Amino acid sequence: MLNQYLITAYRAMLRQKSHSLLNILGLAVGLSAAILIALFVSYQLSFDRFLPHADNTYRLQQHWPSMGMQAPLVSSAFNTELNNVAAVEQVFNLMDLSQKVDPKVEHIGQQLQLGTLFAASSNLTELLPLTTLAGDLQRALTEPDQLALSSDEARRLFGHTEVVGATLQGKAQRWTIAAVFETLPDNSHFAFDLLTAANPALIGTPSMGHNNSYTYLRTRPGADTERLAADLTALYDALAYGGKNMVTMELQAITDIHLDAESQFEMKTNGSRFVVTVCTGLSLLLVAIALINFVNMSTAQAGRRAREVGVKKALGASQPQLVSQFLFESTLLALVAVLLATGLVQLALPWFNALVEAPLALTASPSHLLALAGLTLGMGVSAGLYPALFLSSFSAKRVLSGDLQRGKTAIVVRKSLLTLQAALSIGLIVAAVVLFQQLAFLKSQPVGYERSQRLEVSGLPKAALFDHADAALVQRIDALPGISNVSFADASLTATTNTSTKLLWPGASADAPFLPFVGSGYGIVEAQGLTLLAGRDFDSRFGADWYHQQDDGRGFASIIITESIATMAGLGSPEQAIGKIWRFKTGRGADAEFPVKIVGVVADIQVGSARESRSPLLFICGYSWVSQANLIVTATQGPINLAIGTLKGELQQLLPQQDLTVTVVEENYRALYRQDERVATLVLIFCALAVFLTCIGIFGLSSYSAQSRRKELAIRKVLGASRLDLVNLLAKEYVLLLGISVLVAVPAAHLLLQQWLSSFNDRITPSPLLYLAATALVCAITWLTVASHGLRSASARPAGVLKAE
């Protein structure tokens, strides 16, 4: 029987070459896109699922409603209290030492630059199963001045992994390499190159308000996480903020961090659940369109196989036998399409990996082979079931007598599916345009600072900039040709602020909100291109601007605040803030503060992407809490690459042993929206594929329609109808269906796009003309597709057609 099915299927394909080719091509294109997306989604969902006890492991995160920001950091001093909470089984810590430890080290006279160094609690291996390749990892996590290196870091520094026992001389300590562990897999939110013990000599003794630790909790089975989060919120507020309701503690499931965490303090760039959802939806839409094409063309071509069905029924074939035959044929078509799709996937993978920045691969593994087999069977059955039932239902007597009356069911199904297909195409076109419009809008939005022609040098040691008001490095850079407006700051406005404090004005209560601040040098307003509303910039002519000790031993400095801070302080205008003396908090207690003088007020600044709210911000001159800073310069002459080369050359002379990075501020800002650009690009690609598949479907159906109406067209031509009239006659049915598609596509697309746009503080309002344009485009494509067949039929000689009939 199987052999007979194969022969029948082969002959059917030969008789209907164009029909079979269109089916296979449509299925292959839709499947290849779906397979690529399935690989991407599978990879995104796999993050951190390999960890032991992943289902009951969480990361603590603080949310500050007053500042509109959040961070996955708490004080390591909180560990004592956490270990006493009944619902908590175990506590793990990771502390980033990039701001505490000088990364420059020396090994046998060779200068090296360490990668990302974290201090870890001694039980880290129970959270993260690191594979030790050499040495004793536990020693590195318990003894002082010991390091554990990842295998990639060992190869980068030494060229090999046989480095246990080697010593590295740093500025403040001498490190000994105790272990080498296997580099972390890509599908993890953890990102570090080196580990060391979290001993007090290195990390200090942080206070409860000093947020220095990524803290992970393993809860006991059956623990109520919502209740635990509420208890930890009350406990942390009591210990760190004197009982004031300053923060909300949140428990982030470790398997959700990669897709759901949106903090600016992540170890590496995370993914997005929105991207995964969109990709999954788009891939399903493409497969749906491909299946719609299959069903439509199969039912449209049913008449050509009606006599075959009638003969087989007359010879005793039952309906189940006919159904199984037609399902076998559809599954065989699906198999050919899957094989073609896998070839397309292999060709597209390098490009797709670059687009989504992921190491995806389609292998001959059992899981992949099983998935492809299931996909083939599922496609064959789902796409072929209705055509099989429809074909097998023909009456043998009526077919063989020539009295085949086609039922209305198949026509209704074809029209409904074609309407859905067109609605999907219209919705995707609108979505692609709106995504690109929103991204273009964000890139053109004023952010409160200048991005064009600005360069930023990151990784400079704090001592080179903040130790002296007249830093020699700044003066040397300022003297370079083609460079001007040189200043520095301890945070990048395209990323995030690193520190926050309480700024107390007269009448401010003790529970005043924490405000982010940026330590900077002279001329920061001009260097960053800030909009000065009142007062002046930090100026070297005013020596008191720079942070210094007064006669009473207390510090003093000048500050520049944003307009929103002046409003918070109850000032009626920016000018009223100039000259005010406020207090800058450095810790808890009345003595942990010093006076600051407001010399300028600038417009509010968008720190990071437009998804983040514009929080109040202040700049303080010559004062910083971090160990590294960024140099900000303006390229004034020639191409910006020329200025970068000049800047790098001078810095290599001034700081030959420092690993510095020079970036363009405009490019840093664009990088904030790389994830959204990726979504827009994917939507655009899927939009093009959807339109392509829709054209295939319409092409196949219009071909059948033109063929079946040849006699009618010939008679109309004899009666005087022009070729354009005949084309419009064939196209009218499809254009009317497109009108119904609009009623489906517009509300659905509008709802989904509004949901996406709501995640931005600044967003566009899609124009109604966009929906009209998308509809007009799909109508035009449909008309042209139908016209390609209609013109051929309309050009045939009526005498030849009628004679054949």
PDB file of N, CA, C and O in Angstrom, residues 705-738:
ATOM      1  N   SER A 705      -8.246  30.187 -10.674  1.00  0.00           N
ATOM      2  CA  SER A 705      -9.454  30.939 -10.997  1.00  0.00           C
ATOM      3  C   SER A 705      -9.480  31.321 -12.473  1.00  0.00           C
ATOM      4  O   SER A 705     -10.511  31.187 -13.149  1.00  0.00           O
ATOM      5  N   ALA A 706      -8.342  31.773 -13.002  1.00  0.00           N
ATOM      6  CA  ALA A 706      -8.278  32.161 -14.410  1.00  0.00           C
ATOM      7  C   ALA A 706      -8.490  30.955 -15.314  1.00  0.00           C
ATOM      8  O   ALA A 706      -9.146  31.035 -16.356  1.00  0.00           O
ATOM      9  N   GLN A 707      -7.940  29.799 -14.902  1.00  0.00           N
ATOM     10  CA  GLN A 707      -8.079  28.588 -15.703  1.00  0.00           C
ATOM     11  C   GLN A 707      -9.542  28.110 -15.738  1.00  0.00           C
ATOM     12  O   GLN A 707     -10.064  27.702 -16.781  1.00  0.00           O
ATOM     13  N   SER A 708     -10.187  28.157 -14.577  1.00  0.00           N
ATOM     14  CA  SER A 708     -11.558  27.638 -14.496  1.00  0.00           C
ATOM     15  C   SER A 708     -12.580  28.577 -15.119  1.00  0.00           C
ATOM     16  O   SER A 708     -13.706  28.164 -15.418  1.00  0.00           O
ATOM     17  N   ARG A 709     -12.200  29.844 -15.343  1.00  0.00           N
ATOM     18  CA  ARG A 709     -13.143  30.812 -15.902  1.00  0.00           C
ATOM     19  C   ARG A 709     -12.761  31.231 -17.320  1.00  0.00           C
ATOM     20  O   ARG A 709     -13.163  32.294 -17.794  1.00  0.00           O
ATOM     21  N   ARG A 710     -11.984  30.391 -18.004  1.00  0.00           N
ATOM     22  CA  ARG A 710     -11.533  30.741 -19.349  1.00  0.00           C
ATOM     23  C   ARG A 710     -12.716  30.939 -20.313  1.00  0.00           C
ATOM     24  O   ARG A 710     -12.735  31.841 -21.141  1.00  0.00           O
ATOM     25  N   LYS A 711     -13.712  30.064 -20.199  1.00  0.00           N
ATOM     26  CA  LYS A 711     -14.870  30.169 -21.110  1.00  0.00           C
ATOM     27  C   LYS A 711     -15.633  31.475 -20.867  1.00  0.00           C
ATOM     28  O   LYS A 711     -16.001  32.182 -21.819  1.00  0.00           O
ATOM     29  N   GLU A 712     -15.840  31.792 -19.582  1.00  0.00           N
ATOM     30  CA  GLU A 712     -16.548  33.037 -19.244  1.00  0.00           C
ATOM     31  C   GLU A 712     -15.782  34.246 -19.773  1.00  0.00           C
ATOM     32  O   GLU A 712     -16.365  35.177 -20.350  1.00  0.00           O
ATOM     33  N   LEU A 713     -14.447  34.240 -19.581  1.00  0.00           N
ATOM     34  CA  LEU A 713     -13.634  35.366 -20.043  1.00  0.00           C
ATOM     35  C   LEU A 713     -13.680  35.496 -21.557  1.00  0.00           C
ATOM     36  O   LEU A 713     -13.716  36.614 -22.105  1.00  0.00           O
ATOM     37  N   ALA A 714     -13.693  34.331 -22.259  1.00  0.00           N
ATOM     38  CA  ALA A 714     -13.737  34.383 -23.720  1.00  0.00           C
ATOM     39  C   ALA A 714     -15.052  34.985 -24.212  1.00  0.00           C
ATOM     40  O   ALA A 714     -15.067  35.805 -25.154  1.00  0.00           O
ATOM     41  N   ILE A 715     -16.170  34.588 -23.607  1.00  0.00           N
ATOM     42  CA  ILE A 715     -17.471  35.125 -24.009  1.00  0.00           C
ATOM     43  C   ILE A 715     -17.531  36.628 -23.745  1.00  0.00           C
ATOM     44  O   ILE A 715     -18.023  37.410 -24.571  1.00  0.00           O
ATOM     45  N   ARG A 716     -17.041  37.068 -22.556  1.00  0.00           N
ATOM     46  CA  ARG A 716     -17.047  38.499 -22.237  1.00  0.00           C
ATOM     47  C   ARG A 716     -16.190  39.285 -23.237  1.00  0.00           C
ATOM     48  O   ARG A 716     -16.510  40.414 -23.602  1.00  0.00           O
ATOM     49  N   LYS A 717     -15.086  38.673 -23.663  1.00  0.00           N
ATOM     50  CA  LYS A 717     -14.228  39.355 -24.626  1.00  0.00           C
ATOM     51  C   LYS A 717     -14.923  39.507 -25.967  1.00  0.00           C
ATOM     52  O   LYS A 717     -14.811  40.542 -26.639  1.00  0.00           O
ATOM     53  N   VAL A 718     -15.682  38.450 -26.371  1.00  0.00           N
ATOM     54  CA  VAL A 718     -16.438  38.528 -27.621  1.00  0.00           C
ATOM     55  C   VAL A 718     -17.482  39.642 -27.547  1.00  0.00           C
ATOM     56  O   VAL A 718     -17.746  40.343 -28.537  1.00  0.00           O
ATOM     57  N   LEU A 719     -18.049  39.828 -26.359  1.00  0.00           N
ATOM     58  CA  LEU A 719     -19.081  40.849 -26.170  1.00  0.00           C
ATOM     59  C   LEU A 719     -18.509  42.249 -25.979  1.00  0.00           C
ATOM     60  O   LEU A 719     -19.253  43.187 -25.705  1.00  0.00           O
ATOM     61  N   GLY A 720     -17.170  42.361 -26.062  1.00  0.00           N
ATOM     62  CA  GLY A 720     -16.562  43.695 -26.054  1.00  0.00           C
ATOM     63  C   GLY A 720     -15.768  44.087 -24.829  1.00  0.00           C
ATOM     64  O   GLY A 720     -15.288  45.221 -24.732  1.00  0.00           O
ATOM     65  N   ALA A 721     -15.609  43.199 -23.865  1.00  0.00           N
ATOM     66  CA  ALA A 721     -14.832  43.541 -22.663  1.00  0.00           C
ATOM     67  C   ALA A 721     -13.351  43.671 -23.014  1.00  0.00           C
ATOM     68  O   ALA A 721     -12.814  42.890 -23.805  1.00  0.00           O
ATOM     69  N   SER A 722     -12.706  44.703 -22.432  1.00  0.00           N
ATOM     70  CA  SER A 722     -11.267  44.885 -22.656  1.00  0.00           C
ATOM     71  C   SER A 722     -10.474  43.964 -21.736  1.00  0.00           C
ATOM     72  O   SER A 722     -11.024  43.369 -20.797  1.00  0.00           O
ATOM     73  N   ARG A 723      -9.182  43.874 -22.024  1.00  0.00           N
ATOM     74  CA  ARG A 723      -8.329  43.033 -21.164  1.00  0.00           C
ATOM     75  C   ARG A 723      -8.286  43.565 -19.736  1.00  0.00           C
ATOM     76  O   ARG A 723      -8.259  42.796 -18.779  1.00  0.00           O
ATOM     77  N   LEU A 724      -8.278  44.900 -19.583  1.00  0.00           N
ATOM     78  CA  LEU A 724      -8.271  45.483 -18.236  1.00  0.00           C
ATOM     79  C   LEU A 724      -9.558  45.149 -17.499  1.00  0.00           C
ATOM     80  O   LEU A 724      -9.545  44.866 -16.298  1.00  0.00           O
ATOM     81  N   ASP A 725     -10.676  45.160 -18.220  1.00  0.00           N
ATOM     82  CA  ASP A 725     -11.952  44.801 -17.596  1.00  0.00           C
ATOM     83  C   ASP A 725     -11.906  43.361 -17.083  1.00  0.00           C
ATOM     84  O   ASP A 725     -12.415  43.052 -15.995  1.00  0.00           O
ATOM     85  N   LEU A 726     -11.337  42.483 -17.889  1.00  0.00           N
ATOM     86  CA  LEU A 726     -11.274  41.080 -17.500  1.00  0.00           C
ATOM     87  C   LEU A 726     -10.342  40.872 -16.308  1.00  0.00           C
ATOM     88  O   LEU A 726     -10.636  40.068 -15.411  1.00  0.00           O
ATOM     89  N   VAL A 727      -9.217  41.602 -16.290  1.00  0.00           N
ATOM     90  CA  VAL A 727      -8.301  41.501 -15.142  1.00  0.00           C
ATOM     91  C   VAL A 727      -8.991  41.985 -13.876  1.00  0.00           C
ATOM     92  O   VAL A 727      -8.905  41.355 -12.809  1.00  0.00           O
ATOM     93  N   ASN A 728      -9.672  43.120 -13.974  1.00  0.00           N
ATOM     94  CA  ASN A 728     -10.375  43.652 -12.805  1.00  0.00           C
ATOM     95  C   ASN A 728     -11.479  42.711 -12.331  1.00  0.00           C
ATOM     96  O   ASN A 728     -11.762  42.618 -11.135  1.00  0.00           O
ATOM     97  N   LEU A 729     -12.098  42.010 -13.274  1.00  0.00           N
ATOM     98  CA  LEU A 729     -13.129  41.045 -12.913  1.00  0.00           C
ATOM     99  C   LEU A 729     -12.542  39.931 -12.045  1.00  0.00           C
ATOM    100  O   LEU A 729     -13.148  39.521 -11.034  1.00  0.00           O
ATOM    101  N   LEU A 730     -11.358  39.443 -12.437  1.00  0.00           N
ATOM    102  CA  LEU A 730     -10.716  38.391 -11.645  1.00  0.00           C
ATOM    103  C   LEU A 730     -10.215  38.913 -10.303  1.00  0.00           C
ATOM    104  O   LEU A 730     -10.237  38.208  -9.294  1.00  0.00           O
ATOM    105  N   ALA A 731      -9.738  40.174 -10.309  1.00  0.00           N
ATOM    106  CA  ALA A 731      -9.132  40.727  -9.090  1.00  0.00           C
ATOM    107  C   ALA A 731     -10.163  41.222  -8.094  1.00  0.00           C
ATOM    108  O   ALA A 731      -9.854  41.377  -6.902  1.00  0.00           O
ATOM    109  N   LYS A 732     -11.400  41.491  -8.569  1.00  0.00           N
ATOM    110  CA  LYS A 732     -12.415  42.102  -7.701  1.00  0.00           C
ATOM    111  C   LYS A 732     -12.668  41.261  -6.459  1.00  0.00           C
ATOM    112  O   LYS A 732     -12.779  41.788  -5.344  1.00  0.00           O
ATOM    113  N   GLU A 733     -12.739  39.954  -6.624  1.00  0.00           N
ATOM    114  CA  GLU A 733     -13.026  39.066  -5.496  1.00  0.00           C
ATOM    115  C   GLU A 733     -11.963  39.203  -4.405  1.00  0.00           C
ATOM    116  O   GLU A 733     -12.278  39.276  -3.213  1.00  0.00           O
ATOM    117  N   TYR A 734     -10.702  39.271  -4.834  1.00  0.00           N
ATOM    118  CA  TYR A 734      -9.613  39.350  -3.867  1.00  0.00           C
ATOM    119  C   TYR A 734      -9.565  40.715  -3.177  1.00  0.00           C
ATOM    120  O   TYR A 734      -9.272  40.819  -1.983  1.00  0.00           O
ATOM    121  N   VAL A 735      -9.845  41.775  -3.937  1.00  0.00           N
ATOM    122  CA  VAL A 735      -9.825  43.114  -3.349  1.00  0.00           C
ATOM    123  C   VAL A 735     -10.935  43.266  -2.315  1.00  0.00           C
ATOM    124  O   VAL A 735     -10.750  43.894  -1.260  1.00  0.00           O
ATOM    125  N   LEU A 736     -12.097  42.680  -2.579  1.00  0.00           N
ATOM    126  CA  LEU A 736     -13.187  42.726  -1.598  1.00  0.00           C
ATOM    127  C   LEU A 736     -12.799  41.994  -0.313  1.00  0.00           C
ATOM    128  O   LEU A 736     -13.118  42.447   0.794  1.00  0.00           O
ATOM    129  N   LEU A 737     -12.116  40.875  -0.473  1.00  0.00           N
ATOM    130  CA  LEU A 737     -11.652  40.150   0.714  1.00  0.00           C
ATOM    131  C   LEU A 737     -10.641  40.974   1.505  1.00  0.00           C
ATOM    132  O   LEU A 737     -10.593  40.907   2.733  1.00  0.00           O
ATOM    133  N   LEU A 738      -9.826  41.770   0.790  1.00  0.00           N
ATOM    134  CA  LEU A 738      -8.859  42.632   1.482  1.00  0.00           C
ATOM    135  C   LEU A 738      -9.567  43.677   2.332  1.00  0.00           C
ATOM    136  O   LEU A 738      -9.071  44.070   3.386  1.00  0.00           O
TER     137      LEU A 738
END
